């Protein structure tokens, strides 16, 4: 052993790193892949951080070394992937771990179509691995840039009443706890931990391995049509959400139009999608320039949005394109450029009221909107995304799943672009008004988005299992290695958490006999 190994990091880790990194079996020091000058930015450049150490481990041994050092040195750990969340939940001034180099396939069961992967694998790479085997993910959100662990941890969903969260296809998880020990969980083993960890928010430990139930690869034949807002709302209870397995909509308030996209699994030859004005370099740049212009002259925003809608879809109602694509090609989208995103889940049957009241507010009809914020001078971007899910279909509902517990869920997503990284005027007034409406209709915010008004008590009141989750978190992480600043501010920094920790019963956590917890096969 080299007693001065990693001496350059003593001021961050103490000299304990030299002894802790020594592997007596392999007679070598475990790599400590750290850098000191990393600047972290979210994908949308909405939040930034300079962690003390930025670490990119490539094995569980390296992860264990980092966790043990952090615990002994009183450091906090935040794990990041693509940073696609526009909030500051991935920001820290302590230690930041990126798992991009920890994304291999570990095992597979071809008969069951189950696969176990290291949790840093990005979804696009995971999809590629499934495709090699003739498999696919049964459901997918709008992007595939996140790590699989990040997508699970933040309650990512697609848009289908046949599916719930992406995590409903997860059959097992392995977590590394702040003790440095790993634990395996599934619906059959450590069930409480499993349902807590399916939306972990990075607070329980580091998800190191994910067991996933795939399905045979499939194509989606889809069609999209432009309908008036009034027609869209009339069809709400008459098949708009049940006409196909996958359905999603985009509402354009200033154009008084809605684009309805619906797709089914098909066995047909591939057919390319129609050309998108957004997707072209000229169209994309024109849109961003116009949005920037409207930042300085906000009253032009409705005209900008109507022009862009016309260029993308035309003005007449009716079918505006169709295609047959591989499932992941059909379900993912181009997010264009930097944006703030504020998405809430409400009961599906509250959708028409939500859209009508928000439309009244945007049109200056305060008495009909019943929202106690003035919309004077507030101009917003389009579209407002409208999606659905039903996580009551399967029995493994995560404790902190923001979808509805007793029926289908509607997700309304108020996106505001940031042209050339500039926020638009009065964005916070818009979001405060939007959130008032969502709370009034029994809504919950998406964990990874830019919600601004809910208090810690508001969040606690939304989740019956919050006290259990916080108690389990404290039990797994008594040293608060994974207690990020975002978690403290949002969930665990107040009297509600103190009460839960003092009064809730401990949970039983079972490790396999003779094993250190590093178990991540498909059949344990």
Short mmCIF file of C-alpha atoms in Angstrom, two decimals:
data_model
loop_
_atom_site.label_atom_id
_atom_site.label_comp_id
_atom_site.label_asym_id
_atom_site.label_seq_id
_atom_site.Cartn_x
_atom_site.Cartn_y
_atom_site.Cartn_z
CA UNK A 1 0.00 0.00 0.00
CA UNK A 2 1.18 3.48 -0.82
CA UNK A 3 0.62 5.52 2.40
CA UNK A 4 0.47 8.74 0.34
CA UNK A 5 -1.96 7.54 -2.32
CA UNK A 6 -4.24 10.33 -3.55
CA UNK A 7 -2.38 12.85 -1.42
CA UNK A 8 -3.64 15.66 -3.66
CA UNK A 9 -7.13 15.02 -2.25
CA UNK A 10 -6.20 15.01 1.46
CA UNK A 11 -7.65 18.48 1.98
CA UNK A 12 -11.03 17.19 0.77
CA UNK A 13 -11.01 13.64 2.15
CA UNK A 14 -8.30 13.54 4.89
CA UNK A 15 -5.49 11.02 4.70
CA UNK A 16 -8.04 8.25 5.26
CA UNK A 17 -8.33 7.98 1.50
CA UNK A 18 -4.98 6.22 1.32
CA UNK A 19 -6.02 3.33 3.57
CA UNK A 20 -9.67 3.17 2.50
CA UNK A 21 -8.73 2.93 -1.16
CA UNK A 22 -6.41 -0.04 -0.65
CA UNK A 23 -7.78 -3.33 -1.99
CA UNK A 24 -5.85 -6.13 -0.23
CA UNK A 25 -7.26 -8.83 -2.49
CA UNK A 26 -6.17 -7.21 -5.74
CA UNK A 27 -3.17 -5.54 -4.08
CA UNK A 28 -3.92 -2.14 -5.59
CA UNK A 29 -5.56 1.15 -4.75
CA UNK A 30 -9.15 1.51 -5.92
CA UNK A 31 -9.32 4.34 -8.49
CA UNK A 32 -10.61 7.68 -7.21
CA UNK A 33 -11.70 9.49 -10.37
CA UNK A 34 -12.23 13.01 -9.10
CA UNK A 35 -11.85 16.47 -10.58
CA UNK A 36 -11.76 19.79 -8.75
CA UNK A 37 -12.86 22.40 -11.26
CA UNK A 38 -16.09 21.05 -12.65
CA UNK A 39 -18.98 23.42 -13.32
CA UNK A 40 -22.34 21.70 -13.38
CA UNK A 41 -25.22 23.11 -15.43
CA UNK A 42 -28.67 21.75 -16.02
CA UNK A 43 -29.51 20.93 -19.63
CA UNK A 44 -31.54 24.13 -19.95
CA UNK A 45 -28.83 26.23 -18.25
CA UNK A 46 -31.39 27.21 -15.63
CA UNK A 47 -29.23 26.25 -12.63
CA UNK A 48 -25.50 25.92 -12.06
CA UNK A 49 -23.24 24.59 -9.34
CA UNK A 50 -19.55 24.13 -8.57
CA UNK A 51 -19.16 20.94 -6.57
CA UNK A 52 -16.14 20.54 -4.34
CA UNK A 53 -15.43 17.19 -6.03
CA UNK A 54 -16.87 15.82 -9.26
CA UNK A 55 -16.55 12.05 -9.41
CA UNK A 56 -17.03 9.57 -12.25
CA UNK A 57 -16.75 6.04 -10.82
CA UNK A 58 -16.66 3.00 -13.05
CA UNK A 59 -17.38 0.21 -10.55
CA UNK A 60 -19.20 -0.57 -7.31
CA UNK A 61 -15.83 -0.65 -5.53
CA UNK A 62 -15.19 2.92 -6.60
CA UNK A 63 -18.69 3.94 -5.54
CA UNK A 64 -18.24 2.31 -2.17
CA UNK A 65 -14.96 4.15 -1.62
CA UNK A 66 -16.65 7.48 -2.42
CA UNK A 67 -19.60 6.79 -0.10
CA UNK A 68 -17.39 5.68 2.79
CA UNK A 69 -15.18 8.74 2.42
CA UNK A 70 -18.17 11.08 2.21
CA UNK A 71 -19.67 9.59 5.37
CA UNK A 72 -16.44 9.85 7.33
CA UNK A 73 -15.76 13.39 6.12
CA UNK A 74 -19.29 14.71 6.67
CA UNK A 75 -19.90 15.39 2.97
CA UNK A 76 -23.14 15.22 1.01
CA UNK A 77 -23.49 13.35 -2.28
CA UNK A 78 -25.72 14.29 -5.20
CA UNK A 79 -25.87 11.93 -8.18
CA UNK A 80 -26.45 13.47 -11.62
CA UNK A 81 -27.09 12.13 -15.09
CA UNK A 82 -28.06 14.36 -17.99
CA UNK A 83 -29.18 17.21 -15.71
CA UNK A 84 -32.37 17.40 -17.74
CA UNK A 85 -34.37 18.57 -14.75
CA UNK A 86 -34.53 22.37 -15.00
CA UNK A 87 -34.73 22.68 -11.20
CA UNK A 88 -31.79 22.82 -8.77
CA UNK A 89 -32.35 19.31 -7.42
CA UNK A 90 -29.06 18.15 -9.03
CA UNK A 91 -27.03 21.07 -7.66
CA UNK A 92 -24.57 20.86 -4.77
CA UNK A 93 -21.41 22.52 -3.49
CA UNK A 94 -20.36 19.25 -1.85
CA UNK A 95 -19.64 16.05 -3.82
CA UNK A 96 -21.26 15.28 -7.15
CA UNK A 97 -21.27 11.83 -8.74
CA UNK A 98 -21.87 11.27 -12.44
CA UNK A 99 -22.54 7.64 -13.45
CA UNK A 100 -22.08 7.97 -17.21
CA UNK A 101 -19.17 5.52 -17.00
CA UNK A 102 -21.26 3.03 -15.03
CA UNK A 103 -23.78 1.79 -17.56
CA UNK A 104 -23.05 -1.78 -18.63
CA UNK A 105 -25.46 -4.68 -19.08
CA UNK A 106 -24.95 -7.05 -16.13
CA UNK A 107 -27.27 -9.96 -16.91
CA UNK A 108 -30.32 -10.96 -18.88
CA UNK A 109 -33.03 -13.60 -18.84
CA UNK A 110 -34.06 -14.16 -22.45
CA UNK A 111 -37.05 -16.32 -21.53
CA UNK A 112 -38.56 -13.69 -19.24
CA UNK A 113 -37.27 -10.77 -21.31
CA UNK A 114 -35.71 -9.26 -18.19
CA UNK A 115 -32.43 -7.39 -18.14
CA UNK A 116 -30.24 -5.94 -15.38
CA UNK A 117 -28.12 -2.87 -16.11
CA UNK A 118 -25.84 -0.56 -14.21
CA UNK A 119 -27.93 2.44 -13.30
CA UNK A 120 -25.89 5.12 -15.07
CA UNK A 121 -26.88 3.92 -18.52
CA UNK A 122 -28.69 6.62 -20.51
CA UNK A 123 -32.12 5.68 -21.81
CA UNK A 124 -31.03 5.97 -25.46
CA UNK A 125 -28.21 3.49 -24.78
CA UNK A 126 -30.56 1.24 -22.82
CA UNK A 127 -33.03 1.30 -25.72
CA UNK A 128 -30.19 0.34 -28.06
CA UNK A 129 -29.29 -2.64 -25.85
CA UNK A 130 -32.92 -3.76 -25.82
CA UNK A 131 -33.15 -3.38 -29.60
CA UNK A 132 -30.15 -5.71 -30.08
CA UNK A 133 -32.23 -8.37 -28.34
CA UNK A 134 -35.45 -7.65 -30.20
CA UNK A 135 -36.93 -5.99 -27.11
CA UNK A 136 -38.27 -2.55 -26.22
CA UNK A 137 -39.49 -0.42 -23.35
CA UNK A 138 -43.30 -0.67 -23.21
CA UNK A 139 -43.66 3.05 -22.52
CA UNK A 140 -41.44 6.11 -22.73
CA UNK A 141 -41.49 9.80 -21.89
CA UNK A 142 -40.76 12.62 -24.30
CA UNK A 143 -36.97 12.29 -24.19
CA UNK A 144 -34.39 9.53 -23.88
CA UNK A 145 -31.40 11.52 -22.63
CA UNK A 146 -31.81 10.77 -18.92
CA UNK A 147 -30.05 7.98 -17.11
CA UNK A 148 -32.36 5.12 -16.27
CA UNK A 149 -31.85 5.79 -12.56
CA UNK A 150 -32.72 9.46 -12.97
CA UNK A 151 -35.86 8.72 -14.97
CA UNK A 152 -37.04 6.33 -12.28
CA UNK A 153 -36.09 8.56 -9.35
CA UNK A 154 -38.14 11.53 -10.54
CA UNK A 155 -41.39 9.75 -11.50
CA UNK A 156 -41.01 9.99 -15.28
CA UNK A 157 -44.10 9.03 -17.28
CA UNK A 158 -45.32 8.84 -20.85
CA UNK A 159 -48.84 9.48 -22.14
CA UNK A 160 -51.15 6.50 -22.16
CA UNK A 161 -54.08 5.24 -20.12
CA UNK A 162 -52.64 1.76 -20.68
CA UNK A 163 -49.52 2.61 -18.69
CA UNK A 164 -48.40 4.36 -15.53
CA UNK A 165 -44.90 5.53 -14.73
CA UNK A 166 -41.81 4.28 -16.55
CA UNK A 167 -40.91 2.54 -13.28
CA UNK A 168 -43.85 0.14 -13.53
CA UNK A 169 -41.54 -2.00 -15.71
CA UNK A 170 -38.82 -2.09 -13.04
CA UNK A 171 -38.63 -5.50 -11.36
CA UNK A 172 -35.71 -4.87 -9.01
CA UNK A 173 -33.32 -2.23 -7.73
CA UNK A 174 -30.00 -2.39 -5.94
CA UNK A 175 -29.05 0.58 -3.79
CA UNK A 176 -25.78 1.49 -2.12
CA UNK A 177 -26.57 2.95 1.28
CA UNK A 178 -24.61 5.58 3.18
CA UNK A 179 -23.05 2.76 5.22
CA UNK A 180 -21.31 1.63 2.03
CA UNK A 181 -23.37 -1.55 1.99
CA UNK A 182 -25.68 -2.50 -0.88
CA UNK A 183 -29.21 -3.84 -0.65
CA UNK A 184 -31.44 -5.53 -3.21
CA UNK A 185 -35.16 -4.85 -3.33
CA UNK A 186 -38.18 -5.91 -5.37
CA UNK A 187 -41.88 -6.56 -4.83
CA UNK A 188 -40.88 -9.89 -3.24
CA UNK A 189 -37.92 -8.73 -1.15
CA UNK A 190 -37.70 -5.52 0.86
CA UNK A 191 -40.99 -4.42 -0.64
CA UNK A 192 -41.27 -1.22 1.39
CA UNK A 193 -37.81 -0.16 0.28
CA UNK A 194 -38.66 -1.01 -3.32
CA UNK A 195 -41.80 1.12 -3.37
CA UNK A 196 -39.95 3.96 -1.65
CA UNK A 197 -36.99 3.72 -4.03
CA UNK A 198 -39.09 3.71 -7.23
CA UNK A 199 -39.30 7.48 -6.68
CA UNK A 200 -36.22 8.03 -4.52
CA UNK A 201 -35.39 11.66 -5.40
CA UNK A 202 -31.77 10.66 -4.81
CA UNK A 203 -32.40 10.63 -1.08
CA UNK A 204 -32.23 6.97 -0.05
CA UNK A 205 -28.87 5.98 -1.47
CA UNK A 206 -27.28 5.46 -4.87
CA UNK A 207 -29.26 3.23 -7.20
CA UNK A 208 -26.55 1.06 -8.72
CA UNK A 209 -28.47 -1.58 -10.65
CA UNK A 210 -31.89 -1.75 -12.28
CA UNK A 211 -33.77 -4.90 -13.24
CA UNK A 212 -36.20 -4.17 -16.07
CA UNK A 213 -39.08 -6.07 -17.69
CA UNK A 214 -38.89 -5.54 -21.44
CA UNK A 215 -41.46 -6.34 -24.13
CA UNK A 216 -41.02 -7.48 -27.73
CA UNK A 217 -39.91 -4.63 -30.00
CA UNK A 218 -42.80 -2.92 -31.74
CA UNK A 219 -43.66 -0.14 -34.14
CA UNK A 220 -46.18 2.61 -33.61
CA UNK A 221 -48.42 3.87 -36.36
CA UNK A 222 -49.43 7.40 -35.44
CA UNK A 223 -51.47 10.28 -36.73
CA UNK A 224 -51.86 13.83 -35.53
CA UNK A 225 -54.67 16.24 -36.21
CA UNK A 226 -55.49 19.85 -35.51
CA UNK A 227 -58.80 20.46 -33.76
CA UNK A 228 -60.31 23.58 -32.22
CA UNK A 229 -60.07 23.93 -28.47
CA UNK A 230 -63.85 23.77 -28.12
CA UNK A 231 -64.00 20.52 -30.11
CA UNK A 232 -61.16 19.06 -28.08
CA UNK A 233 -62.96 19.75 -24.82
CA UNK A 234 -66.24 18.32 -26.19
CA UNK A 235 -64.44 15.07 -27.02
CA UNK A 236 -62.90 14.78 -23.55
CA UNK A 237 -65.40 12.20 -22.32
CA UNK A 238 -66.06 10.76 -25.76
CA UNK A 239 -62.96 8.84 -26.68
CA UNK A 240 -60.14 11.34 -27.11
CA UNK A 241 -58.02 9.53 -24.49
CA UNK A 242 -59.14 5.97 -25.28
CA UNK A 243 -58.98 5.97 -29.06
CA UNK A 244 -55.46 4.51 -29.04
CA UNK A 245 -52.86 3.05 -26.70
CA UNK A 246 -50.76 6.23 -26.82
CA UNK A 247 -52.39 9.67 -26.88
CA UNK A 248 -50.91 13.09 -26.17
CA UNK A 249 -52.05 16.60 -26.94
CA UNK A 250 -50.65 20.09 -27.22
CA UNK A 251 -52.82 23.13 -26.56
CA UNK A 252 -51.95 26.43 -28.28
CA UNK A 253 -53.94 29.10 -26.37
CA UNK A 254 -53.43 32.06 -28.71
CA UNK A 255 -54.25 29.96 -31.77
CA UNK A 256 -57.32 28.41 -30.10
CA UNK A 257 -56.18 25.07 -31.47
CA UNK A 258 -55.12 21.72 -30.07
CA UNK A 259 -52.94 19.13 -31.76
CA UNK A 260 -54.03 15.59 -30.88
CA UNK A 261 -51.47 12.81 -31.45
CA UNK A 262 -52.53 9.17 -31.19
CA UNK A 263 -50.63 5.99 -31.92
CA UNK A 264 -51.16 2.24 -31.85
CA UNK A 265 -48.84 -0.74 -32.09
CA UNK A 266 -48.81 -1.92 -35.71
CA UNK A 267 -47.12 -4.50 -37.90
CA UNK A 268 -46.59 -2.35 -40.98
CA UNK A 269 -43.65 -1.10 -43.05
CA UNK A 270 -41.93 1.98 -41.66
CA UNK A 271 -43.15 5.32 -42.92
CA UNK A 272 -41.20 8.52 -42.18
CA UNK A 273 -42.90 11.42 -40.39
CA UNK A 274 -43.73 14.63 -42.24
CA UNK A 275 -41.10 17.35 -42.29
CA UNK A 276 -41.19 19.61 -39.26
CA UNK A 277 -40.71 23.36 -39.52
CA UNK A 278 -39.39 23.35 -35.94
CA UNK A 279 -36.81 20.71 -36.77
CA UNK A 280 -35.17 22.67 -39.57
CA UNK A 281 -32.31 25.00 -38.75
CA UNK A 282 -34.09 28.02 -40.22
CA UNK A 283 -37.38 27.28 -38.45
CA UNK A 284 -35.73 26.69 -35.10
CA UNK A 285 -33.63 29.85 -35.32
CA UNK A 286 -36.58 31.92 -36.54
CA UNK A 287 -38.69 30.77 -33.60
CA UNK A 288 -36.00 31.56 -31.04
CA UNK A 289 -35.34 35.01 -32.56
CA UNK A 290 -39.05 35.82 -32.54
CA UNK A 291 -39.36 34.71 -28.90
CA UNK A 292 -36.41 36.90 -28.01
CA UNK A 293 -38.02 39.84 -29.81
CA UNK A 294 -41.24 39.24 -27.87
CA UNK A 295 -39.30 39.30 -24.62
CA UNK A 296 -38.77 43.02 -25.22
CA UNK A 297 -42.17 43.61 -26.81
CA UNK A 298 -44.39 41.13 -24.93
CA UNK A 299 -47.67 42.17 -26.52
CA UNK A 300 -46.42 40.67 -29.82
CA UNK A 301 -46.25 37.19 -28.24
CA UNK A 302 -49.75 36.08 -29.39
CA UNK A 303 -48.88 37.04 -32.98
CA UNK A 304 -45.57 35.19 -32.75
CA UNK A 305 -47.27 32.05 -31.48
CA UNK A 306 -49.99 32.20 -34.15
CA UNK A 307 -47.36 32.61 -36.88
CA UNK A 308 -45.30 29.69 -35.57
CA UNK A 309 -48.39 27.49 -35.30
CA UNK A 310 -49.30 28.29 -38.90
CA UNK A 311 -45.77 27.47 -40.13
CA UNK A 312 -45.76 24.15 -38.29
CA UNK A 313 -49.34 22.93 -38.79
CA UNK A 314 -51.20 25.29 -41.09
CA UNK A 315 -54.46 26.84 -39.98
CA UNK A 316 -57.12 24.40 -41.18
CA UNK A 317 -58.38 21.66 -38.91
CA UNK A 318 -57.87 18.02 -39.78
CA UNK A 319 -55.12 15.42 -40.05
CA UNK A 320 -51.67 17.00 -40.30
CA UNK A 321 -49.36 14.05 -40.60
CA UNK A 322 -48.84 10.38 -39.93
CA UNK A 323 -45.98 7.89 -39.72
CA UNK A 324 -44.98 4.37 -38.77
CA UNK A 325 -41.87 4.34 -36.59
CA UNK A 326 -40.03 2.27 -34.05
CA UNK A 327 -41.63 2.79 -30.67
CA UNK A 328 -38.89 4.96 -29.21
CA UNK A 329 -38.73 7.11 -32.36
CA UNK A 330 -42.47 7.74 -32.24
CA UNK A 331 -42.66 8.52 -28.52
CA UNK A 332 -39.70 10.90 -28.12
CA UNK A 333 -39.59 14.56 -29.12
CA UNK A 334 -37.18 17.38 -29.88
CA UNK A 335 -37.25 19.78 -26.90
CA UNK A 336 -35.85 22.59 -29.10
CA UNK A 337 -33.97 24.89 -26.70
CA UNK A 338 -33.64 26.09 -23.10
CA UNK A 339 -36.89 26.21 -21.16
CA UNK A 340 -38.58 26.42 -17.81
CA UNK A 341 -41.00 23.55 -17.26
CA UNK A 342 -43.82 23.38 -14.73
CA UNK A 343 -45.89 20.20 -14.86
CA UNK A 344 -48.64 19.14 -12.48
CA UNK A 345 -50.76 16.02 -12.13
CA UNK A 346 -54.51 16.37 -11.54
CA UNK A 347 -57.45 13.96 -11.83
CA UNK A 348 -58.27 13.32 -15.47
CA UNK A 349 -61.89 14.40 -15.04
CA UNK A 350 -60.71 17.84 -13.85
CA UNK A 351 -59.03 18.50 -17.20
CA UNK A 352 -61.76 20.52 -18.95
CA UNK A 353 -62.18 22.79 -15.92
CA UNK A 354 -58.43 23.31 -15.67
CA UNK A 355 -58.04 24.21 -19.35
CA UNK A 356 -61.11 26.45 -19.43
CA UNK A 357 -60.10 28.38 -16.30
CA UNK A 358 -56.52 28.79 -17.47
CA UNK A 359 -57.78 29.94 -20.86
CA UNK A 360 -60.00 32.51 -19.15
CA UNK A 361 -57.02 33.75 -17.11
CA UNK A 362 -54.77 34.09 -20.15
CA UNK A 363 -57.56 36.01 -21.89
CA UNK A 364 -57.98 38.45 -19.00
CA UNK A 365 -61.31 37.08 -17.75
CA UNK A 366 -60.38 37.03 -14.07
CA UNK A 367 -63.95 36.52 -12.81
CA UNK A 368 -64.32 33.29 -14.81
CA UNK A 369 -60.80 32.06 -14.10
CA UNK A 370 -61.17 32.36 -10.31
CA UNK A 371 -57.40 32.73 -9.95
CA UNK A 372 -56.27 35.52 -7.57
CA UNK A 373 -53.42 36.78 -9.75
CA UNK A 374 -53.65 39.47 -12.40
CA UNK A 375 -52.82 38.37 -15.93
CA UNK A 376 -52.35 41.94 -17.11
CA UNK A 377 -49.13 42.15 -19.11
CA UNK A 378 -48.54 38.38 -18.89
CA UNK A 379 -47.90 36.64 -22.22
CA UNK A 380 -46.90 32.99 -22.38
CA UNK A 381 -45.46 30.45 -24.76
CA UNK A 382 -47.13 27.52 -26.45
CA UNK A 383 -47.85 24.75 -26.39
CA UNK A 384 -49.19 23.65 -23.04
CA UNK A 385 -48.63 19.91 -23.09
CA UNK A 386 -51.52 17.64 -22.09
CA UNK A 387 -50.72 14.01 -21.25
CA UNK A 388 -52.27 11.13 -19.30
CA UNK A 389 -51.37 7.99 -17.38
CA UNK A 390 -52.98 5.44 -15.09
CA UNK A 391 -50.68 4.05 -12.40
CA UNK A 392 -53.52 2.18 -10.68
CA UNK A 393 -53.25 -0.64 -13.24
CA UNK A 394 -50.29 -2.35 -11.56
CA UNK A 395 -49.75 -3.00 -7.87
CA UNK A 396 -46.31 -1.48 -7.33
CA UNK A 397 -47.26 2.18 -7.00
CA UNK A 398 -44.30 4.15 -5.63
CA UNK A 399 -44.83 5.97 -2.35
CA UNK A 400 -43.99 9.36 -3.88
CA UNK A 401 -45.68 8.85 -7.25
CA UNK A 402 -47.37 12.16 -8.07
CA UNK A 403 -50.11 10.53 -10.15
CA UNK A 404 -53.59 10.01 -8.76
CA UNK A 405 -54.13 7.08 -6.38
CA UNK A 406 -57.71 6.26 -7.38
CA UNK A 407 -57.92 6.72 -11.13
CA UNK A 408 -56.43 8.13 -14.32
CA UNK A 409 -54.14 11.16 -14.17
CA UNK A 410 -53.92 14.23 -16.38
CA UNK A 411 -50.59 16.06 -16.64
CA UNK A 412 -50.57 19.73 -17.65
CA UNK A 413 -47.15 21.07 -18.55
CA UNK A 414 -46.68 24.84 -18.78
CA UNK A 415 -43.44 25.27 -20.73
CA UNK A 416 -41.76 28.65 -21.09
CA UNK A 417 -38.87 28.85 -23.54
CA UNK A 418 -35.76 30.85 -22.64
CA UNK A 419 -34.67 32.38 -25.96
CA UNK A 420 -30.89 32.65 -25.96
CA UNK A 421 -31.01 31.74 -22.23
CA UNK A 422 -33.24 34.70 -21.30
CA UNK A 423 -36.26 34.35 -19.02
CA UNK A 424 -39.38 36.10 -20.27
CA UNK A 425 -41.14 38.85 -18.28
CA UNK A 426 -43.58 37.81 -15.55
CA UNK A 427 -42.81 34.12 -15.83
CA UNK A 428 -43.14 33.82 -12.06
CA UNK A 429 -46.61 35.41 -12.06
CA UNK A 430 -47.72 32.90 -14.70
CA UNK A 431 -46.35 30.00 -12.72
CA UNK A 432 -47.89 31.23 -9.46
CA UNK A 433 -51.29 31.51 -11.16
CA UNK A 434 -50.91 28.13 -12.84
CA UNK A 435 -49.93 26.48 -9.55
CA UNK A 436 -52.85 28.09 -7.70
CA UNK A 437 -55.19 26.52 -10.24
CA UNK A 438 -53.49 23.15 -10.03
CA UNK A 439 -53.62 23.09 -6.23
CA UNK A 440 -57.27 24.15 -6.35
CA UNK A 441 -58.00 21.05 -8.45
CA UNK A 442 -56.15 18.63 -6.18
CA UNK A 443 -52.90 18.62 -8.14
CA UNK A 444 -49.32 17.63 -7.35
CA UNK A 445 -46.19 19.05 -8.99
CA UNK A 446 -43.75 16.94 -10.97
CA UNK A 447 -40.71 16.48 -8.73
CA UNK A 448 -38.15 17.45 -11.36
CA UNK A 449 -39.81 20.62 -12.67
CA UNK A 450 -39.82 24.33 -11.79
CA UNK A 451 -42.61 24.55 -9.22
CA UNK A 452 -42.27 27.70 -7.09
CA UNK A 453 -45.17 28.19 -4.64
CA UNK A 454 -45.77 24.90 -2.77
CA UNK A 455 -44.50 24.96 0.80
CA UNK A 456 -42.98 21.98 2.54
CA UNK A 457 -46.31 21.48 4.33
CA UNK A 458 -48.16 21.62 1.01
CA UNK A 459 -45.97 18.81 -0.32
CA UNK A 460 -46.41 16.72 2.81
CA UNK A 461 -50.18 17.06 2.62
CA UNK A 462 -50.15 15.69 -0.91
CA UNK A 463 -48.53 12.35 0.00
CA UNK A 464 -50.01 9.97 2.60
CA UNK A 465 -46.79 7.93 2.60
CA UNK A 466 -44.46 10.89 3.05
CA UNK A 467 -43.88 10.23 6.76
CA UNK A 468 -42.96 6.61 6.00
CA UNK A 469 -40.61 7.67 3.20
CA UNK A 470 -38.84 10.20 5.43
CA UNK A 471 -38.54 7.69 8.28
CA UNK A 472 -37.07 5.09 5.95
CA UNK A 473 -34.71 7.70 4.48
CA UNK A 474 -33.42 8.55 7.94
CA UNK A 475 -33.03 4.88 8.80
CA UNK A 476 -31.00 4.21 5.64
CA UNK A 477 -28.98 7.44 5.82
CA UNK A 478 -28.48 8.48 9.47
CA UNK A 479 -25.30 10.35 8.47
CA UNK A 480 -27.28 12.47 5.97
CA UNK A 481 -24.88 11.73 3.14
CA UNK A 482 -27.78 11.89 0.66
CA UNK A 483 -29.62 14.81 2.31
CA UNK A 484 -29.20 17.33 -0.48
CA UNK A 485 -30.04 21.00 -0.10
CA UNK A 486 -33.02 20.50 -2.42
CA UNK A 487 -34.33 17.67 -0.24
CA UNK A 488 -33.88 19.70 2.94
CA UNK A 489 -35.73 22.66 1.49
CA UNK A 490 -38.51 20.63 -0.10
CA UNK A 491 -39.13 17.66 2.20
CA UNK A 492 -36.90 16.87 5.15
CA UNK A 493 -35.86 20.15 6.73
CA UNK A 494 -38.84 20.93 8.97
CA UNK A 495 -40.94 19.81 11.92
CA UNK A 496 -42.95 17.36 9.81
CA UNK A 497 -39.80 15.31 9.17
CA UNK A 498 -38.68 15.52 12.80
CA UNK A 499 -42.06 14.20 13.95
CA UNK A 500 -42.03 11.35 11.43
CA UNK A 501 -38.50 10.30 12.39
CA UNK A 502 -39.41 10.29 16.10
CA UNK A 503 -42.76 8.53 15.83
CA UNK A 504 -42.73 6.18 12.83
CA UNK A 505 -41.70 2.55 13.27
CA UNK A 506 -38.43 1.28 11.80
CA UNK A 507 -38.60 -0.81 8.65
CA UNK A 508 -37.18 -4.30 8.32
CA UNK A 509 -34.39 -4.45 5.73
CA UNK A 510 -33.27 -7.94 4.73
CA UNK A 511 -29.92 -8.82 3.21
CA UNK A 512 -29.24 -12.19 1.66
CA UNK A 513 -27.42 -14.49 4.04
CA UNK A 514 -23.70 -14.55 3.38
CA UNK A 515 -23.92 -11.67 0.95
CA UNK A 516 -22.90 -8.02 1.34
CA UNK A 517 -25.97 -6.86 -0.53
CA UNK A 518 -24.30 -6.58 -3.94
CA UNK A 519 -27.01 -8.72 -5.52
CA UNK A 520 -28.63 -7.61 -8.74
CA UNK A 521 -29.71 -10.62 -10.76
CA UNK A 522 -33.15 -11.11 -12.26
CA UNK A 523 -34.15 -14.16 -10.24
CA UNK A 524 -33.08 -13.52 -6.66
#
